[in-house]
Coordinates of C-alpha atoms and ligand atoms in Angstrom, one line a residue:
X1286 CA -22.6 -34.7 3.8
X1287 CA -19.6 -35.9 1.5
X1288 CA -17.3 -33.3 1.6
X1289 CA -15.6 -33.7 -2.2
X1290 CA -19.1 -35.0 -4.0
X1291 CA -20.0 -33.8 -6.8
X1292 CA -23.5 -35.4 -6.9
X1293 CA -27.1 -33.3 -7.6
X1294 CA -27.4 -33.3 -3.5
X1295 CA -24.3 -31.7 -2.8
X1296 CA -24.9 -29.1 -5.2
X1297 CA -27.9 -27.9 -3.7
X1298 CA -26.4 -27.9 -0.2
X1299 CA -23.6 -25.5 -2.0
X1300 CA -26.3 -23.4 -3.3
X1301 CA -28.3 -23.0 0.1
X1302 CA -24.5 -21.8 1.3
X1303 CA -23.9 -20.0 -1.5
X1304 CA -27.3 -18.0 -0.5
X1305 CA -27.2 -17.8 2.8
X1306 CA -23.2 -16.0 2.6
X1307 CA -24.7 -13.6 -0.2
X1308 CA -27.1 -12.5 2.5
X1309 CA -24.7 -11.9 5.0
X1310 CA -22.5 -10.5 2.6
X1311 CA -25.0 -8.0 0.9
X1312 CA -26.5 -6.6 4.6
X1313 CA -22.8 -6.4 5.5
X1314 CA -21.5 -4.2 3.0
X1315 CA -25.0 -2.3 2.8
X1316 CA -27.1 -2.2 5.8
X1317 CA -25.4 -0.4 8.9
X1318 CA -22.2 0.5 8.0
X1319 CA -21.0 1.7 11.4
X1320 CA -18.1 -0.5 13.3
X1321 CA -19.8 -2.2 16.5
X1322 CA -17.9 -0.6 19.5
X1323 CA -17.0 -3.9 21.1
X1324 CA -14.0 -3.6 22.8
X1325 CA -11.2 -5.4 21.4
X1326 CA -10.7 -7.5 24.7
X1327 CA -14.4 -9.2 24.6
X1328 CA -13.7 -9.9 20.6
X1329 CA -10.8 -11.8 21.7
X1330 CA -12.3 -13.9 24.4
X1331 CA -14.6 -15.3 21.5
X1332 CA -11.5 -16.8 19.9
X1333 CA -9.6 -17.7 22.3
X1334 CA -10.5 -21.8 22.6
X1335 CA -7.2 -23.8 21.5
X1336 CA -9.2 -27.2 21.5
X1337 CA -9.5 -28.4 17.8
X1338 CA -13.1 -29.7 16.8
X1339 CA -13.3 -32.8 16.7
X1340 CA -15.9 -34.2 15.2
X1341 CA -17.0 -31.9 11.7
X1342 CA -19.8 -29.5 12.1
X1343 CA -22.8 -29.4 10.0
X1344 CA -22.5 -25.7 8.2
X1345 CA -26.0 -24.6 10.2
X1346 CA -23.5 -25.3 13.4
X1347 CA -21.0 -22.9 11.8
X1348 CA -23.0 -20.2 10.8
X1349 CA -23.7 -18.4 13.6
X1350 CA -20.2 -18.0 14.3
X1351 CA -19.1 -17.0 11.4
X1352 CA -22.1 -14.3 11.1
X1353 CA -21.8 -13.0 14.7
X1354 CA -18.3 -13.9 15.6
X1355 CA -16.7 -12.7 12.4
X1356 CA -18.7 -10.9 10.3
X1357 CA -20.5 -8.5 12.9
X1358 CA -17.8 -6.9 13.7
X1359 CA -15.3 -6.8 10.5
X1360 CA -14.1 -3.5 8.9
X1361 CA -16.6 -1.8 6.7
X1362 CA -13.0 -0.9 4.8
X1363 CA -15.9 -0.1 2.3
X1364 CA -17.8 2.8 3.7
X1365 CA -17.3 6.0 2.4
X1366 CA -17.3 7.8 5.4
X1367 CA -14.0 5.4 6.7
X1368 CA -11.6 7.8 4.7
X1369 CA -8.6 6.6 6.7
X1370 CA -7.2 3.7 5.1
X1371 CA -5.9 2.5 1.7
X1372 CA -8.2 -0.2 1.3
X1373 CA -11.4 0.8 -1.1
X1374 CA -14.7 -0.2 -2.0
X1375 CA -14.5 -2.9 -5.0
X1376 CA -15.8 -2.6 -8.1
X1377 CA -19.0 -4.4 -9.2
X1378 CA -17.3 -7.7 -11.0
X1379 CA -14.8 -8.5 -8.2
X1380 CA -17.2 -10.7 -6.0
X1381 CA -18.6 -12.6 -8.2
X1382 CA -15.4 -13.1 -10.1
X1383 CA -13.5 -14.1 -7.0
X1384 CA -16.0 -17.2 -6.9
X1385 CA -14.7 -18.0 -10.4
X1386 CA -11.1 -17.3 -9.1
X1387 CA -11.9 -20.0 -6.7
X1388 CA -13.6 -22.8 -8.9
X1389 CA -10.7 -22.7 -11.1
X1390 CA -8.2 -23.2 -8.4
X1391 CA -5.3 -22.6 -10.8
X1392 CA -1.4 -22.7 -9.3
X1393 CA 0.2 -19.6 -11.1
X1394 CA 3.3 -21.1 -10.3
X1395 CA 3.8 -23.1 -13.3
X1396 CA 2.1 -23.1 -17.0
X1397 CA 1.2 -27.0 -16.4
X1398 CA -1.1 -26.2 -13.7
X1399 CA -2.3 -22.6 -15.2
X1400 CA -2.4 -23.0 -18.9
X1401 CA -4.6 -20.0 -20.4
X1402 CA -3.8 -18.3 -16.7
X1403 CA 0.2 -17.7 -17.3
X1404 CA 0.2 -16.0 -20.8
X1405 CA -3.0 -14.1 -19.3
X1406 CA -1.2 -12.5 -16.4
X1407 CA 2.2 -12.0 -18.7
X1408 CA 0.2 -9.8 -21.0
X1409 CA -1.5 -7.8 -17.8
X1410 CA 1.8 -6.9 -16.8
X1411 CA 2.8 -6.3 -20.0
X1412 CA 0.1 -3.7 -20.9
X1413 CA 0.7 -2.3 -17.3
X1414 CA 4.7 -2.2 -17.8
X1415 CA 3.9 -0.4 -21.0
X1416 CA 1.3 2.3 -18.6
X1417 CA 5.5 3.3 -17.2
X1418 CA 7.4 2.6 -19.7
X1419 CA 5.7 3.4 -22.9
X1420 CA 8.2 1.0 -25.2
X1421 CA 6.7 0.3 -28.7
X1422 CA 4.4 -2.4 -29.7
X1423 CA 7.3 -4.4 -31.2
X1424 CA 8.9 -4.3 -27.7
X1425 CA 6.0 -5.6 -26.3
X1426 CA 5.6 -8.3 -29.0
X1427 CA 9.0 -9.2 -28.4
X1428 CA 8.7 -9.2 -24.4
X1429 CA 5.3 -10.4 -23.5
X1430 CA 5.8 -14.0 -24.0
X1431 CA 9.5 -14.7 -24.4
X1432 CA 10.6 -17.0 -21.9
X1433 CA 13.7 -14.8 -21.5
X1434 CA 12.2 -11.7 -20.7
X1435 CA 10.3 -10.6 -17.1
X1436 CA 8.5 -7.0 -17.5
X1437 CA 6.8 -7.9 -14.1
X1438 CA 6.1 -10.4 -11.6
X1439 CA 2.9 -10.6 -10.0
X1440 CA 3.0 -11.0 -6.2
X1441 CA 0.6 -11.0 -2.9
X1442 CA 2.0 -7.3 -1.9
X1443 CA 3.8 -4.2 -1.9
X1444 CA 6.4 -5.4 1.0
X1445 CA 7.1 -8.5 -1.3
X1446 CA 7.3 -6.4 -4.3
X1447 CA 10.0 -4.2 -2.4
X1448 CA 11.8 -6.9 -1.6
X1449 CA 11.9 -8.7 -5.3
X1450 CA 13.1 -5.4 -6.6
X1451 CA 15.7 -5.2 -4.7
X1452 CA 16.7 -8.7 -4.4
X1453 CA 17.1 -8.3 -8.3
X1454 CA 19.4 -5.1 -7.7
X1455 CA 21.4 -7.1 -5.2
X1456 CA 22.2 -10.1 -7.7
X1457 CA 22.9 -7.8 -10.7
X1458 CA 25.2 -5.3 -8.6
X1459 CA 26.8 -8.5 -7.4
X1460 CA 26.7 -11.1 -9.9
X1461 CA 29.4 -13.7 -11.3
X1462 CA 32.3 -12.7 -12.8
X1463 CA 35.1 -14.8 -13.9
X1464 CA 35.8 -17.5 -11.0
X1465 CA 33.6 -15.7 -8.3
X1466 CA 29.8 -17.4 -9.0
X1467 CA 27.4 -14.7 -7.9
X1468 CA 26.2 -13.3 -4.6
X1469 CA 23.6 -15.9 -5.3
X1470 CA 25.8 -19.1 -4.6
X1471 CA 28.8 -17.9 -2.4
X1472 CA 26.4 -15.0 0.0
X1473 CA 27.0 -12.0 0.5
X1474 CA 29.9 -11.9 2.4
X1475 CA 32.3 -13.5 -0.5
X1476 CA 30.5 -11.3 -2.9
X1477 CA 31.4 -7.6 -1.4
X1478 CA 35.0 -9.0 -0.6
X1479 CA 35.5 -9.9 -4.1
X1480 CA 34.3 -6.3 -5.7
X1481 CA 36.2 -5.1 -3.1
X1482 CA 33.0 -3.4 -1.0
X1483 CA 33.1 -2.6 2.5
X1484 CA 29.2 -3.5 3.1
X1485 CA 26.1 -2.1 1.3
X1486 CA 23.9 0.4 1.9
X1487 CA 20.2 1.0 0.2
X1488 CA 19.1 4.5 0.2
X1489 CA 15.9 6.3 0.4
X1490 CA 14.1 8.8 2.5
X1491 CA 13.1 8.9 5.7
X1492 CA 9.1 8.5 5.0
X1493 CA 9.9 4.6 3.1
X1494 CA 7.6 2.0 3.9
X1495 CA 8.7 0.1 6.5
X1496 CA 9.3 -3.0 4.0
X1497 CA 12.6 -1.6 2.9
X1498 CA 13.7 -2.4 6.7
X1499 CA 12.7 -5.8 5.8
X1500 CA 14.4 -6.1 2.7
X1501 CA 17.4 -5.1 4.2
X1502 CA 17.3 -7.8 6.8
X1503 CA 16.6 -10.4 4.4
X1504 CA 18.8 -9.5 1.9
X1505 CA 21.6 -9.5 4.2
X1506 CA 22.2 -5.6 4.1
X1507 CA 21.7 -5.2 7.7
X1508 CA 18.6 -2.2 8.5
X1509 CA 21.3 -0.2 10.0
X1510 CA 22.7 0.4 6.5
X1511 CA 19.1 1.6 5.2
X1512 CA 20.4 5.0 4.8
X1513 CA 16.9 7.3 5.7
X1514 CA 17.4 10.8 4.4
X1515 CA 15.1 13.6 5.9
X1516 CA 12.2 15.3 3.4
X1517 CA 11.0 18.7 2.9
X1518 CA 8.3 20.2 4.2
X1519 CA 6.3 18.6 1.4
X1520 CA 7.6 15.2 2.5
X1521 CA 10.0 14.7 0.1
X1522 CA 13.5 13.5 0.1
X1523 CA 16.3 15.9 0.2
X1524 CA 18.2 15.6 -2.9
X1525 CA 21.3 17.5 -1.0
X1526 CA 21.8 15.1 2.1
X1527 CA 21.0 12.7 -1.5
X1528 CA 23.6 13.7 -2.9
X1529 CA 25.9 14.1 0.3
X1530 CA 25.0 10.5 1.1
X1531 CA 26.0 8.7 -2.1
X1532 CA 29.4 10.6 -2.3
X1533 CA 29.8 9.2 1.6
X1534 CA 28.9 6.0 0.6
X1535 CA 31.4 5.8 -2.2
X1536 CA 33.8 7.4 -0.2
X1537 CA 33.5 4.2 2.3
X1538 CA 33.6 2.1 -0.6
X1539 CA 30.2 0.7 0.4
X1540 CA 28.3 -0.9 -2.6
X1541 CA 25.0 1.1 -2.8
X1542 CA 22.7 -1.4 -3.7
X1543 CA 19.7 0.6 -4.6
X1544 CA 18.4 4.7 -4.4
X1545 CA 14.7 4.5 -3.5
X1546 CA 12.1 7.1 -5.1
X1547 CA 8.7 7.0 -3.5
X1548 CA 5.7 8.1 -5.2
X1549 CA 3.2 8.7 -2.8
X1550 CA 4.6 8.0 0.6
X1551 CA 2.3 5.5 2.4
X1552 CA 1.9 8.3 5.4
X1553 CA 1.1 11.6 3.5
X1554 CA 1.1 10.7 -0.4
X1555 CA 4.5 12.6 -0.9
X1556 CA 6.2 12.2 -4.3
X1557 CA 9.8 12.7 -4.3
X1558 CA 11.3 14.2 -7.4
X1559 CA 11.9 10.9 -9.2
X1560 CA 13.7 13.2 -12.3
X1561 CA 16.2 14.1 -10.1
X1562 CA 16.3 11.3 -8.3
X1563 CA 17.0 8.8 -11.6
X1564 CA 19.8 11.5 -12.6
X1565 CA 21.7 10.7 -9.1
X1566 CA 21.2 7.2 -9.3
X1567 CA 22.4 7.0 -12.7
X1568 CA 25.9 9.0 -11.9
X1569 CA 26.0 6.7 -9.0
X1570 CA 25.7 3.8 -11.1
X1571 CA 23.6 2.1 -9.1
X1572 CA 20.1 0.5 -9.1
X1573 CA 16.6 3.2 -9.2
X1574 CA 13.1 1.9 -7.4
X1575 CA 10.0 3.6 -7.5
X1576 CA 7.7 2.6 -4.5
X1577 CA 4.9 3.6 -6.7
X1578 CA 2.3 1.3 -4.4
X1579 CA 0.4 4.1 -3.7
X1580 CA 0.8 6.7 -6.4
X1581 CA 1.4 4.6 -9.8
X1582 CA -2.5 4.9 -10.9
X1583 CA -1.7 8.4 -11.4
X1584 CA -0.1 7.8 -14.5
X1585 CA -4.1 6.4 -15.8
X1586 CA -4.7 10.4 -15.4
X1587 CA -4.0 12.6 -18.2
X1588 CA -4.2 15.6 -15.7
X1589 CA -1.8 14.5 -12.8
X1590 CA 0.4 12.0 -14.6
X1591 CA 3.2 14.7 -15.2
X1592 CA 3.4 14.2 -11.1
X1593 CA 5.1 11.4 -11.8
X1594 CA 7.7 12.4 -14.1
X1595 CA 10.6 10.3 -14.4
X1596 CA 9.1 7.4 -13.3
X1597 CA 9.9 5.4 -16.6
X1598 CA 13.9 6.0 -15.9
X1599 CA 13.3 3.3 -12.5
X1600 CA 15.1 0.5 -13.1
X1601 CA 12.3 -1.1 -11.0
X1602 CA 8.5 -0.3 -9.9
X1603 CA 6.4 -1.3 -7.3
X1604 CA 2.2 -0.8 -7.7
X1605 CA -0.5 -2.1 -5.6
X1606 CA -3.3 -3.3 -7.5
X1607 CA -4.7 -3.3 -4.1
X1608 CA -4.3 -0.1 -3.6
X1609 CA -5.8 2.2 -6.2
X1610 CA -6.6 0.1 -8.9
X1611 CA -9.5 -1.0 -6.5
X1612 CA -8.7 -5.1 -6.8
X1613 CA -9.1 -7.1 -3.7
X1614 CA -6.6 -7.5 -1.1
X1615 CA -3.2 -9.7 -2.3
X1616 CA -2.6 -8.2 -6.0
X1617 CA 0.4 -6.2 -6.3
X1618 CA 3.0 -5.6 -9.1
X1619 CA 7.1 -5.0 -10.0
X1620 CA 7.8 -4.2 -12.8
X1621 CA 11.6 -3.8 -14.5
X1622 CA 12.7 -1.5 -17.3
X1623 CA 15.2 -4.6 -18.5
X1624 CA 13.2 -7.2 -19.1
X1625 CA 16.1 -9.5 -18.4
X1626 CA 17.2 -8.4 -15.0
X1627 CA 14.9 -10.6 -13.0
X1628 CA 17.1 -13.5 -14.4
X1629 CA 19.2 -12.8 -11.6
X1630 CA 16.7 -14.3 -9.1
X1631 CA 16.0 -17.4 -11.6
X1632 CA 15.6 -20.9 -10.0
X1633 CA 14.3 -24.0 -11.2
X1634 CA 13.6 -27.3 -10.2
X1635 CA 13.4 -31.0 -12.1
X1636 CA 9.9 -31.7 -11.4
X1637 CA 8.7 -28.3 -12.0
X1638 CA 9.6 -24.9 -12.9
X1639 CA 11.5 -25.8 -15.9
X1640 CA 14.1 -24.0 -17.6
X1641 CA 13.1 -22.2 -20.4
X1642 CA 9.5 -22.9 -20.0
X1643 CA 6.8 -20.1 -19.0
X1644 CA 6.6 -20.8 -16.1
X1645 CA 6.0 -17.8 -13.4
X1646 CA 7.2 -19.2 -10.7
X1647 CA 11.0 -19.4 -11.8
X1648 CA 11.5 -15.6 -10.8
X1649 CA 9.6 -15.1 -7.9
X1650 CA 10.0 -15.3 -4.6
X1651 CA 6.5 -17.1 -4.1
X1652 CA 6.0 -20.6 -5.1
X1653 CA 2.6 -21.4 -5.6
X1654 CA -0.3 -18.7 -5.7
X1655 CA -3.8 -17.8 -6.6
X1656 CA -4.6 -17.0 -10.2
X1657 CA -5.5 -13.4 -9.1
X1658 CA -4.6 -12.5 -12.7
X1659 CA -8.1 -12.4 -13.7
X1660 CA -8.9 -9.4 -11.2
X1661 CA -6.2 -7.4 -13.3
X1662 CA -7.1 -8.9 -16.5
X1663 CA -10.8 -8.4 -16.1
X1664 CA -10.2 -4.8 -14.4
X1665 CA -8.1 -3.8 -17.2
X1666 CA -11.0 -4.5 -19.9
X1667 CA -14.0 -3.7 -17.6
X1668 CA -12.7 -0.4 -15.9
X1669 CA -9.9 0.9 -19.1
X1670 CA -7.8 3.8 -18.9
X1671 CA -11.1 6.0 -19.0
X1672 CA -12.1 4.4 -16.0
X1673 CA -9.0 4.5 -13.9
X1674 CA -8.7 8.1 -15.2
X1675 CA -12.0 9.4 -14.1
X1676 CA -11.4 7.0 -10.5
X1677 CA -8.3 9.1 -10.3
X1678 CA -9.1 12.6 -11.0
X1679 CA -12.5 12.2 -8.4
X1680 CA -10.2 11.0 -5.9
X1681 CA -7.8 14.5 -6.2
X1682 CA -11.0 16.6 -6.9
X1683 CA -12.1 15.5 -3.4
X1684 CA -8.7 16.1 -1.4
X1685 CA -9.1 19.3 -2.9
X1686 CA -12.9 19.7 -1.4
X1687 CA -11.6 18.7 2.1
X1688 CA -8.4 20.5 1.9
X1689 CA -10.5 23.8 1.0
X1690 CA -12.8 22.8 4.2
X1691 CA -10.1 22.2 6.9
X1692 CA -8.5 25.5 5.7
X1693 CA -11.5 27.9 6.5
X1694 CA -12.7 25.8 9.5
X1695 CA -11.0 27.4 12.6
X1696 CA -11.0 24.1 14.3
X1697 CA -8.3 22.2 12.0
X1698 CA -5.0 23.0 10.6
X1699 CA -3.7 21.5 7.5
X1700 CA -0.1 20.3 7.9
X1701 CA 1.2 19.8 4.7
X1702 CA 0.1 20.7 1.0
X1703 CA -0.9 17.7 -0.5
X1704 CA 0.3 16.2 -3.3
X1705 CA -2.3 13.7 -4.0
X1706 CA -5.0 12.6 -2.6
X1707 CA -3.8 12.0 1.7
X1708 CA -4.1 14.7 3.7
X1709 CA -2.7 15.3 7.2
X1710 CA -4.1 17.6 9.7
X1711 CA -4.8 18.7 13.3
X1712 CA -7.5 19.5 15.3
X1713 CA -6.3 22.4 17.5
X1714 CA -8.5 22.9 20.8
X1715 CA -10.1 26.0 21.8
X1716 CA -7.7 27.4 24.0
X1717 CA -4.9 27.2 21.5
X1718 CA -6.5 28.5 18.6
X1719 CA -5.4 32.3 18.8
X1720 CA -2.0 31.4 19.0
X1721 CA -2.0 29.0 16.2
X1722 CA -3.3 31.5 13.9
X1723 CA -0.9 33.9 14.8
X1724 CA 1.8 31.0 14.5
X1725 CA 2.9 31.6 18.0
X1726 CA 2.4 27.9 19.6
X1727 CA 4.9 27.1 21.8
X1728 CA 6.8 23.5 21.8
X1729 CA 4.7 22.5 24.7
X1730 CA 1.7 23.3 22.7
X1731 CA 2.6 21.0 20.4
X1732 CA 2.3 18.6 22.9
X1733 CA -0.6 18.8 24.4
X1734 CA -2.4 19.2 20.9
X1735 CA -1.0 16.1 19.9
X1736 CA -2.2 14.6 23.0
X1737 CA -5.9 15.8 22.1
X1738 CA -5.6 14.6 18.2
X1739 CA -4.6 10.9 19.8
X1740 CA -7.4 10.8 22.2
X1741 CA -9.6 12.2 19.3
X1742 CA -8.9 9.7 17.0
X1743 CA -9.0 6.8 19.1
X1744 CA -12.8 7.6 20.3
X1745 CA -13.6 8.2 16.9
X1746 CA -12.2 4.5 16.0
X1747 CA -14.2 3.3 19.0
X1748 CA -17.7 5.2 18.5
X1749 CA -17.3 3.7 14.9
X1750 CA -19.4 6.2 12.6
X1751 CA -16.6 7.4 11.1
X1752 CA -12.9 6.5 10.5
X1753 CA -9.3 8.6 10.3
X1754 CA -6.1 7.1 10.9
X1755 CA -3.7 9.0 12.6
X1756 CA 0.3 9.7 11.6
X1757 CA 3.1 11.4 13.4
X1758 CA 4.8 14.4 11.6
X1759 CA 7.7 16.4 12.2
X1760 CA 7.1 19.9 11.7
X1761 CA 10.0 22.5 12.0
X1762 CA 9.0 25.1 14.7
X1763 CA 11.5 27.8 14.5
X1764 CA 14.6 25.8 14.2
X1765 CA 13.7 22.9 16.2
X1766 CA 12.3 19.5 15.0
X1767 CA 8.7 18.7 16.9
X1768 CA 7.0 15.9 16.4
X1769 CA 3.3 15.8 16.3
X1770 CA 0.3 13.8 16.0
X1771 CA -1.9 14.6 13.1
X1772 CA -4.8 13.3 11.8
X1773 CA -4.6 11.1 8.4
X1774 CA -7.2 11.3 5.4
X1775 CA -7.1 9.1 2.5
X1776 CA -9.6 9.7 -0.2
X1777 CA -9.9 7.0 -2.6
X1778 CA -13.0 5.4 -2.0
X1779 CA -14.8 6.5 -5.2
X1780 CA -18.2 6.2 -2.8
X1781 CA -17.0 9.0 -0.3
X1782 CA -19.2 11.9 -1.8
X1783 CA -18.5 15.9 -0.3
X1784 CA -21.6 14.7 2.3
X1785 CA -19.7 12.1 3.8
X1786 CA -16.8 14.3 4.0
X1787 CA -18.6 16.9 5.9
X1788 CA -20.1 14.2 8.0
X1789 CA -16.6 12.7 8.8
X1790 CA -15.5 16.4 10.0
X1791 CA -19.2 16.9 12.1
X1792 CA -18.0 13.7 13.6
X1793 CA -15.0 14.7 14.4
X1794 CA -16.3 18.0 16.1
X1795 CA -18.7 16.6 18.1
X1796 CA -15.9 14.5 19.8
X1797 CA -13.6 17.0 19.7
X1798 CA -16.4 19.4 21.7
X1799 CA -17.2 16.5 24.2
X1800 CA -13.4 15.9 25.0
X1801 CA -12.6 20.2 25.4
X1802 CA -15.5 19.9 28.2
X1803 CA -14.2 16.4 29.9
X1804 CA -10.6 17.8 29.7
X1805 CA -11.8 21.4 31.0
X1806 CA -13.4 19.3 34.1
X1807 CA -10.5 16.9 34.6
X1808 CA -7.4 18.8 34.1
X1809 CA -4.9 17.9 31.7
X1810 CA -5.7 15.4 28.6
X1811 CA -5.0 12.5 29.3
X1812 CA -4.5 10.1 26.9
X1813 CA -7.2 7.2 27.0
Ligands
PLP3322 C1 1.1 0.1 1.1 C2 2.5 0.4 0.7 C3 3.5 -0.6 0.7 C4 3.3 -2.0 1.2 O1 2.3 -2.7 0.6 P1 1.6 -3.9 1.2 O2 0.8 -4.3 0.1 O3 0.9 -3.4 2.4 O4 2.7 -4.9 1.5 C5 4.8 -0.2 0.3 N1 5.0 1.1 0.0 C6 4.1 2.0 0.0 C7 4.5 3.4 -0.4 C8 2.8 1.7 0.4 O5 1.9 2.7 0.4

């Protein structure tokens, strides 16, 4: 078989693959959508020869490996009754779009190897820019395909979203001026000595994503100076220790490169009070992100966009399209406010990339990369604000149904009010049940219940009916921090109906019931 032929023959043996992967595909993502319980151990031993083939298989040769090996026992992210992640079902045109994403093979990177692709993706971030911002349609016009304007940049994920944002707040805070040439060209080092900084700091709370630690490696902030301020009881930031912070900062004369407002923090769906948030930053003078990766969508909702309020005074925005805008893995967005500040990360290069061309890849941190455009493009016609609205509003309506559940069952305890649609609980064992009620757990307790909610949650994961990730939580208790294991639901998965709900709690019972009786016979819990 010629690899690269084009001829009739080759076409059919494409098709016969092409068949026999939609089989596979369709009985995974419908038949049996339990986990296999395999342990993690035996799954590696089937990968573990370091050989490389030599001589090429036929695809029959490959199959079975691929079907047993891979497919068997992948994630059914999918199934409605695994409500513990942030990855969804997809919506009916992905699959067979992502074959077309394929065949065209287009580089984004530059317009001369994605023609129709480039002003296709600049107007999907436009109409999303304008979902924040809400400029006018002669902003837009103006914007959408001026070569000197960036209202977002398409990227492969939230952490590299983070990063650009604040990779663009670095070079503006520190830019050229007079004989200095930028952070850019002389580093950071020249750059704080000739503003006269002693380091820089970005700041956020506590519950930020850990790619902010990342950003502040690679950007040459140093982690330590990612300034984590505690949250509420609701998980959200403190605006006095905010507030307390900045004036520190400024007091050290250290430059504060950015103030981070999350919407929807990735561990409980908190949303700090961006308003407030946008009205320090701007007395600070300094840069405002949103890490909206989780929580942007919201703004599709007519109902729970005012949760968002003050979102469109971010200098900067971060949104998975992966997330909950239910497009395949790798699609995420940053947006800016100025459509010219992303011309601080500009670069270009003779034999591509060329200076006032349209070319994406002259801001952006990635080089060359899929046209996964066409899943927001398409998604943006084929679903609409309707869509995303009614996908939204479900979602809430549900955490509402299991919120209301977990409160009159005597088993759980909900942790937190939520404010969209994660929700963090405990299961509390028998023999601490009174005492919970009567809010007279002891820090010891605490301990041995979060001991039982591990051990629950991992024999959940491994029996494989139903999933729920798991979180740690501090909780004050008295006046004392504890920290706690809790339980972690995300409900996004518009094919999670209240049955599947019920059925993920049975589940959870029944294990819960079966570890109270293996723990009454062995002693303490031990965590497996
Ligand atoms: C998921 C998430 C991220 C990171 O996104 P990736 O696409 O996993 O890189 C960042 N911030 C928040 C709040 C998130 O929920």
């Amino acid at each position: 078989m010629q690899l690269f032929n084009p001829s009739a023959q080759s076409q059919l043996v494409e098709q016969a693959i092409e068949e026999k992967l939609a089989v596979l595909a369709q009985a995974f993502l419908h038949e049996n959508l339990s986990t296999t319980d395999i342990d993690f151990e035996h799954l590696m031993e089937r990968f573990s020869d370091s050989e490389l083939p030599r001589a090429p298989f036929e695809f029959e040769q490959y199959f079975p490996s691929l079907a047993e090996d891979i497919v068997t026992h992948a994630v059914h992210t999918s199934s409605p009754r695994f409500i513990g992640h942030m990855t969804s079902a997809l919506p009916y045109f992905v699959r067979p779009l992502a074959k077309l994403v394929t065949a065209l093979n287009q580089n984004a990177v530059k317009v001369e190897t994605a023609k129709s692709l480039s002003p296709c993706e600049r107007q999907s971030l436009g109409r999303m820019h304008r979902l924040i911002y809400q400029y006018s349609t002669d902003f837009y016009k103006q914007h959408i395909h001026n070569h000197q304007s960036t209202l977002g940049i398409l990227v492969s994920g939230g952490t590299v979203a983070n990063i650009t944002a604040l990779w663009c707040a670095r070079n503006n805070a520190l830019g050229a001026r007079g004989k200095f040439a930028g952070v850019e060209q002389e580093g950071l080092s020249a750059a704080l000595s000739f503003y006269g900084y002693k380091g820089a700091t970005i700041i956020g709370s506590n519950l930020m994503h850990y790619s902010f630690d990342k950003a502040a490696d690679l950007l040459g902030i140093g982690s330590q100076n990612l300034i984590k301020i505690p949250v509420d009881d609701r998980n959200h930031i403190d605006l006095k220790l905010l507030h307390q912070a900045v004036l520190h900062c400024q007091s050290q004369r250290k430059l504060i490169l950015a103030i981070i407002g999350i919407a929807g923090t990735t561990d409980a769906g908190g949303i700090d009070p961006l308003h407030d948030i946008a009205s320090i930053a701007r007395s600070a003078k300094t840069h405002f992100h949103v890490d909206a990766a989780w929580g942007d969508p919201l703004l599709f909702s007519r109902q729970h966009r005012h949760k968002l309020a003050g979102i469109e005074q971010a200098d900067s925005v971060t949104i998975d399209g992966h997330k909950q805008m239910y497009l395949p893995m790798g699609i995420v967005m940053v947006f800016f406010r100025n459509p010219h500040l992303a011309k601080a990360i500009e670069k270009s290069a003779s034999y591509t990339i060329r200076n006032g061309s349209l070319d994406l890849g002259k801001r952006s941190l990635e080089g060359s990369r899929p046209g996964m455009a066409l899943f927001l493009h398409a998604a943006l016609n084929l679903i609409g604000v309707e869509g995303y609205e009614f996908l939204i509003d479900e979602g809430l309506r549900k955490t509402q149904y299991m919120a209301e559940r977990i409160r009159t069952m005597p088993e759980f305890e909900l942790i937190a009010k939520p404010d969209i649609n994660l929700l963090v609980y405990q299961y509390i064992p028998e023999p601490f049940r009174e005492r919970a009620t009567h809010k007279q757990l002891i820090k010891s307790d605490y301990c041995v219940i979060s001991r039982f909610n591990e051990r629950l949650q991992k024999v959940q994961r491994q029996v494989g009916r139903t999933f729920i990730s798991r979180t740690v939580k501090s909780i004050r208790h008295f006046d004392q921090e504890v920290t706690i294991v809790a339980l972690r639901a995300v409900l996004a998965n518009p094919l999670t109906s209240e049955t599947d709900i019920d059925a993920v709690l049975d589940d959870q019972l029944q294990i819960a019931a079966r570890l109270e009786i293996e723990t009454s016979l062995e002693g303490p819990v031990r965590v497996v």
